[in-house]
């Protein structure tokens, strides 16, 4: 019969740093390649609408005539399908996540 | 007096110990359970039906979301089924990457389970230690795939991201250090008297019962059935040397031991895969549409998952049917419960590692 087998770990924990980050006082470091929110560079975008067609959640709307690109942030699942599809490499997945919100906003970008 | 008085206690779908929304009507005589009547369907999301709206390439994202813990293996099994129908020969490197990610998700799922188990028998500090270690695995997953829980890295025709040679070596090195830490943690599960007191000898399923009731995964292996779908050799498992881990006693403790040993096995498989991995492309171009049907099986942390896919030559599939491991393990669970005392119910349910959200999809 063994008792208090965890004691060694517990004593070690007393003398080591906390395993958690003191968020929000300490920032959370996102590793490179983390899939956060989609950002667009409207200067290179040609408003072809490929990203809209490839998006599995239909989060993107492109209006070619008005040169308008918009995204429903809450609907986006950060899968990166639009990034892979863009012929001009105008889209990028930022490592930062979209900030939480209480309304389902749509962000619009114009050229 | 004829017979004892019976009480029916509803258990779930919301319960402080059990994070999963399963509902059981427990028929009790005093403190002893004589019968358990399950009802499921509280979180049905209609994901199988969604296949009519999303084309076969997009459906990978839906398949991954069937389960929030073994997400990668769901997505991968779906991809394997579609690739088989379309007769795609995907590059060897993609197969190895799939093995590595599958094992990483097994590591994180088993550590999650160990934590939940510790929490269920009231060992809070053990719970925190398990989840602290699990966080390391999640970090590796995030660095390699970009997501912490939803990997999003499998696609029809291969994988979407590569792991460089240096990164792979670094991961293997980190896992070696990690192995020592889990050794320390698992010692508590294996040796501590308070843990043994709650797990040994309770919830026994004999080998014959487990076989007859169709148990899968650690529930079957804890009862001495050497069933491990990885042995079928899907992805790159045929290139990897490993043996299914089995225990013979069939109680809660045996199921716990199987999962602990599988942690070490997974680390070993990742090291083997990293060594045997060949260079080359990670995906191939997919053109055309699938036509035909296929039955894909894979080993998830909870057991065998079955994907049946029927395609009709258009880009929308006819049918996707998923049999998840928890569904198969509910029958053994109902066998375990009668005879147990009410206080043991949450632990007994947890020992099959239930994942109700994928059971109901
Ligand atoms: S695919 Fe690229 S270029 Fe085309 S509309 Fe989208 S962002 Fe613009
Ligand atoms: S990341 Fe995925 S879900 Fe989000 S906008 Fe792009 S394609 Fe759509």
XYZ file of C-alpha atoms and ligand atoms in Angstrom:
488
model
C 0.000 0.000 0.000
C 1.363 3.361 -0.973
C 0.007 6.595 0.399
C 0.613 10.190 -0.681
C 2.449 9.196 -3.829
C 1.718 12.649 -5.213
C 3.655 14.320 -2.387
C 6.869 14.615 -4.385
C 5.079 16.449 -7.202
C 3.301 18.712 -4.762
C 6.482 19.703 -2.952
C 8.157 20.378 -6.289
C 5.246 22.593 -7.258
C 5.742 24.706 -4.147
C 9.127 25.801 -5.439
C 8.383 26.218 -9.126
C 6.748 28.942 -11.163
C 3.007 28.726 -11.851
C 2.130 26.732 -14.969
C -0.425 29.310 -16.057
C -0.005 32.767 -17.573
C -1.414 35.678 -15.587
C -3.682 36.766 -18.406
C -4.582 39.629 -19.134
C -1.641 41.181 -17.239
C 0.810 38.966 -19.065
C 0.185 38.594 -22.785
C -0.419 35.165 -24.295
C 2.226 34.364 -26.890
C 0.776 32.740 -29.971
C 3.107 30.389 -31.802
C 3.921 31.067 -35.404
C 1.311 29.539 -37.695
C -1.491 29.686 -35.160
C -4.801 30.082 -36.949
C -6.383 33.314 -35.751
C -8.501 35.784 -37.662
C -8.425 36.445 -41.399
C -6.821 39.704 -42.535
C -7.087 41.131 -46.028
C -4.768 43.320 -48.011
C -7.229 45.267 -50.150
C -4.463 46.804 -52.237
C -3.728 43.500 -53.977
C -7.216 41.960 -53.916
C -8.883 41.794 -57.325
C -12.351 40.985 -55.925
C -12.600 37.779 -57.903
C -14.807 36.122 -55.311
C -12.883 32.829 -55.154
C -12.547 33.088 -51.402
C -16.298 33.506 -51.075
C -16.883 30.346 -53.097
C -14.374 28.274 -51.131
C -15.450 29.329 -47.652
C -17.235 26.371 -46.009
C -19.232 28.586 -43.662
C -20.188 31.276 -46.190
C -18.617 33.942 -43.995
C -17.178 36.020 -46.836
C -19.140 38.235 -49.214
C -17.426 39.883 -52.152
C -19.170 42.546 -54.226
C -17.097 43.025 -57.316
C -18.889 46.116 -58.674
C -18.422 48.052 -55.446
C -14.981 46.585 -54.707
C -16.246 45.489 -51.358
C -14.958 42.545 -49.293
C -16.715 41.693 -46.073
C -16.477 38.944 -43.505
C -18.806 37.802 -40.761
C -16.229 37.330 -38.031
C -18.412 35.206 -35.782
C -19.177 32.819 -38.620
C -15.564 32.281 -39.641
C -14.017 29.094 -38.281
C -10.424 30.127 -39.127
C -9.961 27.122 -41.365
C -7.822 28.921 -43.905
C -9.609 27.606 -46.997
C -9.946 31.172 -48.307
C -6.241 31.807 -47.751
C -5.365 28.720 -49.782
C -7.785 29.711 -52.544
C -6.781 33.341 -53.077
C -4.876 33.695 -56.362
C -3.300 37.000 -55.327
C -2.221 36.004 -51.807
C -4.202 38.908 -50.407
C -5.494 36.921 -47.467
C -3.560 35.884 -44.408
C -4.387 34.167 -41.143
C -3.212 36.330 -38.301
C -2.029 34.547 -35.164
C -4.303 36.739 -33.026
C -7.874 35.666 -32.471
C -10.865 37.877 -33.085
C -11.953 39.610 -29.897
C -15.133 38.276 -28.282
C -18.300 40.221 -28.974
C -21.978 40.153 -28.093
C -23.274 40.933 -31.567
C -22.619 39.154 -34.832
C -20.753 41.902 -36.625
C -19.719 42.003 -40.241
C -16.426 43.744 -41.036
C -16.279 45.427 -44.433
C -13.177 46.491 -46.328
C -13.128 48.659 -49.445
C -10.394 49.097 -51.980
C -42.800 -8.230 2.430
C -42.374 -9.164 -1.204
C -39.286 -7.643 -2.810
C -37.695 -4.402 -1.816
C -38.988 -0.971 -2.609
C -37.548 0.481 -5.782
C -36.624 4.086 -6.390
C -35.887 5.668 -9.747
C -33.262 8.389 -9.740
C -32.768 10.401 -12.910
C -29.087 10.925 -13.594
C -28.064 13.674 -16.038
C -28.173 15.126 -18.670
C -26.606 17.741 -16.437
C -24.528 16.459 -13.602
C -21.803 18.136 -11.525
C -19.272 15.351 -12.021
C -20.092 14.237 -15.502
C -19.323 16.743 -18.231
C -21.290 14.773 -20.791
C -25.030 15.116 -21.357
C -26.139 11.513 -21.064
C -29.342 10.696 -19.264
C -29.833 7.513 -17.269
C -32.802 6.412 -15.241
C -31.233 4.520 -12.371
C -33.494 1.977 -10.711
C -32.312 1.510 -7.131
C -32.970 -0.864 -4.297
C -31.640 1.011 -1.301
C -28.212 2.184 -2.495
C -27.734 -0.591 -5.042
C -28.508 -0.154 -8.698
C -30.612 -2.881 -10.211
C -31.134 -1.403 -13.643
C -30.018 1.549 -15.743
C -32.130 2.823 -18.629
C -30.309 5.213 -20.941
C -31.749 7.876 -23.173
C -29.601 9.810 -25.557
C -30.310 12.511 -28.098
C -30.005 15.736 -26.133
C -27.337 17.259 -28.322
C -28.151 15.942 -31.748
C -26.815 18.476 -34.262
C -27.714 16.884 -37.562
C -24.150 16.778 -38.838
C -24.780 13.720 -41.006
C -27.599 15.503 -42.791
C -25.324 18.457 -43.470
C -23.527 16.374 -46.072
C -26.304 17.317 -48.479
C -25.379 20.999 -48.171
C -21.583 20.875 -48.102
C -19.570 19.322 -50.891
C -17.213 16.434 -50.210
C -14.155 18.693 -49.861
C -15.848 21.065 -47.426
C -17.346 18.258 -45.363
C -13.922 17.541 -43.830
C -14.429 20.621 -41.668
C -17.795 19.268 -40.525
C -16.413 15.769 -39.881
C -13.711 17.271 -37.688
C -16.319 19.008 -35.622
C -18.219 15.815 -34.854
C -16.013 15.468 -31.789
C -14.153 18.162 -29.934
C -11.493 15.829 -28.582
C -10.625 13.309 -31.248
C -11.342 15.856 -33.970
C -8.333 15.018 -36.087
C -9.062 11.296 -36.312
C -12.658 11.982 -37.371
C -11.473 14.244 -40.171
C -8.777 11.782 -41.158
C -11.104 8.763 -41.281
C -13.496 10.707 -43.494
C -10.613 11.651 -45.798
C -9.397 8.048 -45.946
C -12.869 6.888 -46.962
C -13.190 9.496 -49.728
C -9.651 8.817 -50.933
C -10.405 5.093 -51.146
C -13.544 5.752 -53.186
C -11.660 8.049 -55.543
C -8.666 5.656 -55.666
C -6.261 8.429 -54.727
C -2.751 7.403 -53.825
C -1.671 9.980 -51.347
C 2.040 10.598 -50.646
C 3.755 8.540 -47.984
C 4.786 11.623 -46.027
C 1.142 12.586 -45.563
C 0.467 9.136 -44.103
C 3.214 9.616 -41.523
C 2.042 13.100 -40.613
C -1.429 11.675 -40.077
C -0.019 9.066 -37.712
C 1.846 11.715 -35.737
C -1.202 13.919 -35.342
C -3.405 10.940 -34.473
C -1.057 9.973 -31.680
C -0.811 13.549 -30.415
C -4.583 13.628 -30.173
C -4.576 10.291 -28.358
C -2.073 11.718 -25.863
C -4.167 14.776 -25.190
C -7.395 12.793 -24.987
C -6.031 10.268 -22.502
C -4.522 12.997 -20.318
C -7.862 14.777 -20.389
C -9.542 11.555 -19.301
C -7.041 10.958 -16.492
C -7.763 14.463 -15.225
C -11.526 13.985 -15.378
C -11.189 10.665 -13.612
C -9.120 12.210 -10.810
C -11.730 14.941 -10.543
C -14.529 12.372 -10.344
C -13.015 10.602 -7.368
C -12.223 13.898 -5.731
C -8.454 14.061 -6.187
C -8.271 17.697 -7.242
C -4.507 18.138 -7.330
C -4.079 15.064 -9.491
C -6.665 16.507 -11.863
C -4.701 19.751 -12.144
C -1.417 17.926 -12.712
C -2.929 15.880 -15.547
C -4.280 18.949 -17.251
C -1.061 20.842 -16.754
C 0.733 18.121 -18.680
C -1.998 18.007 -21.306
C -1.345 21.666 -22.018
C 2.142 20.773 -23.307
C 0.631 18.465 -25.882
C -1.847 21.155 -26.903
C 1.094 23.519 -27.391
C 2.764 21.060 -29.752
C -0.514 20.653 -31.610
C -0.935 24.412 -31.939
C 2.624 24.878 -33.183
C 2.262 22.209 -35.854
C -1.319 22.648 -37.037
C -2.357 26.129 -35.946
C -5.294 24.955 -33.855
C -5.402 23.657 -30.314
C -8.399 21.372 -30.532
C -9.606 21.504 -34.120
C -6.482 20.633 -36.077
C -7.866 21.382 -39.543
C -4.807 19.763 -41.048
C -6.228 16.762 -42.875
C -7.818 17.167 -46.277
C -8.984 14.958 -49.080
C -5.744 14.175 -50.925
C -3.246 14.516 -48.109
C -2.525 16.983 -45.341
C -2.460 20.768 -45.297
C 0.669 21.454 -43.300
C 4.109 19.967 -43.108
C 6.364 19.564 -40.089
C 9.993 20.360 -40.841
C 12.747 17.923 -39.913
C 14.127 20.223 -37.188
C 10.697 20.765 -35.714
C 10.073 17.026 -35.694
C 13.317 16.356 -33.834
C 12.480 19.070 -31.360
C 9.050 17.519 -30.731
C 10.569 14.087 -30.146
C 13.042 15.645 -27.710
C 10.282 17.461 -25.864
C 8.239 14.279 -25.656
C 11.197 12.456 -24.088
C 11.263 14.994 -21.256
C 7.491 14.807 -21.096
C 7.651 11.038 -20.707
C 9.462 11.396 -17.371
C 6.795 13.731 -16.111
C 3.967 11.419 -17.047
C 5.809 8.617 -15.329
C 5.651 10.632 -12.146
C 1.973 11.373 -12.684
C 1.014 7.839 -13.642
C 2.709 6.470 -10.527
C 0.011 8.188 -8.532
C -2.725 6.513 -10.563
C -1.045 3.135 -10.424
C 0.146 3.018 -6.828
C -1.811 5.395 -4.637
C -4.062 3.608 -2.193
C -6.876 6.142 -2.426
C -7.021 5.741 -6.205
C -6.966 1.967 -5.977
C -9.691 2.083 -3.385
C -12.046 3.737 -5.873
C -11.041 1.777 -8.981
C -9.971 -1.773 -8.130
C -12.624 -4.427 -8.449
C -15.464 -2.081 -9.458
C -17.221 -2.138 -12.782
C -15.950 -5.510 -13.901
C -16.671 -6.610 -17.474
C -15.458 -10.109 -18.269
C -13.808 -10.884 -21.567
C -16.857 -12.833 -22.779
C -19.228 -10.045 -21.790
C -17.079 -7.400 -23.437
C -16.985 -9.454 -26.619
C -20.693 -10.207 -26.633
C -21.636 -6.593 -25.976
C -19.312 -5.258 -28.648
C -17.016 -3.186 -26.451
C -14.335 -1.230 -28.288
C -11.122 0.569 -27.427
C -9.722 0.663 -23.889
C -12.990 -0.784 -22.568
C -12.398 -3.939 -24.622
C -8.646 -3.981 -24.065
C -9.093 -3.625 -20.313
C -11.054 -6.870 -20.430
C -8.379 -8.709 -22.351
C -9.588 -8.357 -25.942
C -6.704 -7.348 -28.195
C -8.715 -5.194 -30.563
C -6.901 -2.183 -31.905
C -7.888 -0.824 -35.314
C -4.444 0.667 -35.801
C -3.375 -2.893 -36.473
C -5.379 -2.709 -39.733
C -2.531 -0.574 -40.996
C -4.367 2.492 -42.220
C -2.290 5.647 -42.808
C 1.299 4.647 -41.989
C 0.533 2.322 -39.071
C 1.626 -0.690 -41.105
C 5.190 0.632 -41.007
C 5.194 1.007 -37.249
C 5.965 -1.673 -34.692
C 3.558 -1.781 -31.776
C 1.292 -4.221 -29.985
C -2.172 -3.519 -28.568
C -2.048 -2.988 -24.832
C -4.264 -5.350 -22.889
C -5.133 -5.926 -19.267
C -7.045 -8.920 -18.026
C -8.980 -7.931 -14.918
C -11.667 -5.895 -16.708
C -12.333 -3.500 -13.830
C -12.094 0.292 -13.750
C -8.462 0.047 -12.699
C -7.613 -2.069 -15.760
C -9.183 0.485 -18.111
C -7.185 3.205 -16.376
C -3.954 1.188 -16.755
C -4.597 0.621 -20.461
C -4.894 4.342 -21.026
C -1.771 5.124 -19.017
C 0.271 2.566 -20.947
C -1.085 3.934 -24.208
C 0.392 7.317 -23.335
C 3.860 5.799 -23.428
C 2.986 3.794 -26.503
C 1.887 6.935 -28.345
C 5.138 8.702 -27.528
C 6.996 5.700 -28.893
C 4.891 5.647 -32.072
C 5.572 9.342 -32.668
C 9.313 8.747 -32.259
C 9.168 5.817 -34.697
C 7.142 7.800 -37.217
C 9.553 10.736 -36.985
C 12.425 8.414 -37.726
C 10.797 6.521 -40.587
C 9.221 9.551 -42.209
C 10.186 9.976 -45.851
C 10.659 13.306 -47.576
C 8.424 14.353 -50.395
C 5.151 16.090 -51.173
C 2.372 16.170 -48.616
C -0.668 16.244 -50.867
C -1.898 15.543 -54.369
C -4.309 17.442 -56.526
C -7.840 16.143 -56.355
C -9.912 16.300 -59.497
C -13.219 14.685 -60.320
C -15.883 13.534 -57.946
C -16.253 10.345 -55.902
C -18.556 7.562 -57.026
C -19.017 4.446 -54.935
C -19.098 3.494 -51.289
C -16.586 2.722 -48.589
C -16.406 1.609 -45.000
C -13.446 3.147 -43.133
C -12.419 2.096 -39.637
C -9.979 3.826 -37.349
C -8.847 3.660 -33.759
C -9.752 6.700 -31.753
C -8.706 7.316 -28.160
C -12.098 5.896 -27.155
C -12.111 2.963 -29.525
C -13.086 2.037 -33.031
C -14.872 4.587 -35.204
C -16.597 3.523 -38.396
C -17.304 5.801 -41.314
C -19.629 4.651 -44.054
C -19.676 6.909 -47.095
C -21.803 6.598 -50.208
C -21.090 8.840 -53.154
C -23.045 9.238 -56.349
C -20.638 10.864 -58.777
C -21.632 14.439 -57.961
C -19.769 16.663 -55.555
C -22.416 16.094 -52.883
C -22.267 12.757 -51.109
C -25.380 10.638 -50.721
C -24.780 9.523 -47.193
C -22.277 9.718 -44.401
C -22.864 7.433 -41.476
C -20.669 7.486 -38.405
C -20.570 4.859 -35.686
C -18.666 6.393 -32.832
C -16.831 4.411 -30.126
C -18.951 5.696 -27.256
C -22.097 4.361 -28.884
C -20.569 0.878 -28.899
C -19.471 1.247 -25.298
C -22.878 2.188 -23.906
C -23.956 -1.484 -23.918
C -21.045 -2.597 -21.694
C -21.747 0.411 -19.476
C -25.303 -0.787 -18.872
C -23.844 -4.152 -17.878
C -21.418 -2.529 -15.439
C -23.947 -0.417 -13.586
C -26.313 -3.008 -12.015
C -24.913 -4.059 -8.672
C -22.865 -0.914 -8.194
C -23.693 1.639 -5.537
C -25.071 5.046 -6.437
C -21.888 6.842 -5.356
C -19.843 4.924 -7.927
C -22.033 5.812 -10.898
C -20.118 8.897 -12.128
C -16.820 7.002 -12.016
C -18.238 3.965 -13.761
C -19.674 6.094 -16.536
C -16.354 7.900 -16.881
C -14.373 4.682 -17.212
C -15.777 4.088 -20.689
C -14.630 7.649 -21.527
C -17.997 8.761 -22.869
C -18.155 11.356 -25.598
C -21.816 12.011 -26.068
C -21.486 14.883 -28.515
C -19.980 12.548 -31.098
C -22.373 9.741 -30.247
C -25.316 11.967 -31.130
C -23.617 14.080 -33.784
S -9.786 35.324 -53.517
Fe -8.243 36.887 -53.001
S -8.267 38.271 -54.729
Fe -10.142 37.061 -54.883
S -11.682 38.275 -53.791
Fe -10.835 36.874 -52.309
S -9.200 38.045 -51.352
Fe -9.691 39.100 -53.223
S -10.897 31.080 -42.649
Fe -12.353 29.539 -43.410
S -14.293 30.096 -42.448
Fe -12.943 31.871 -42.222
S -13.436 33.153 -43.951
Fe -11.706 31.873 -44.581
S -12.648 30.093 -45.553
Fe -14.265 31.135 -44.428
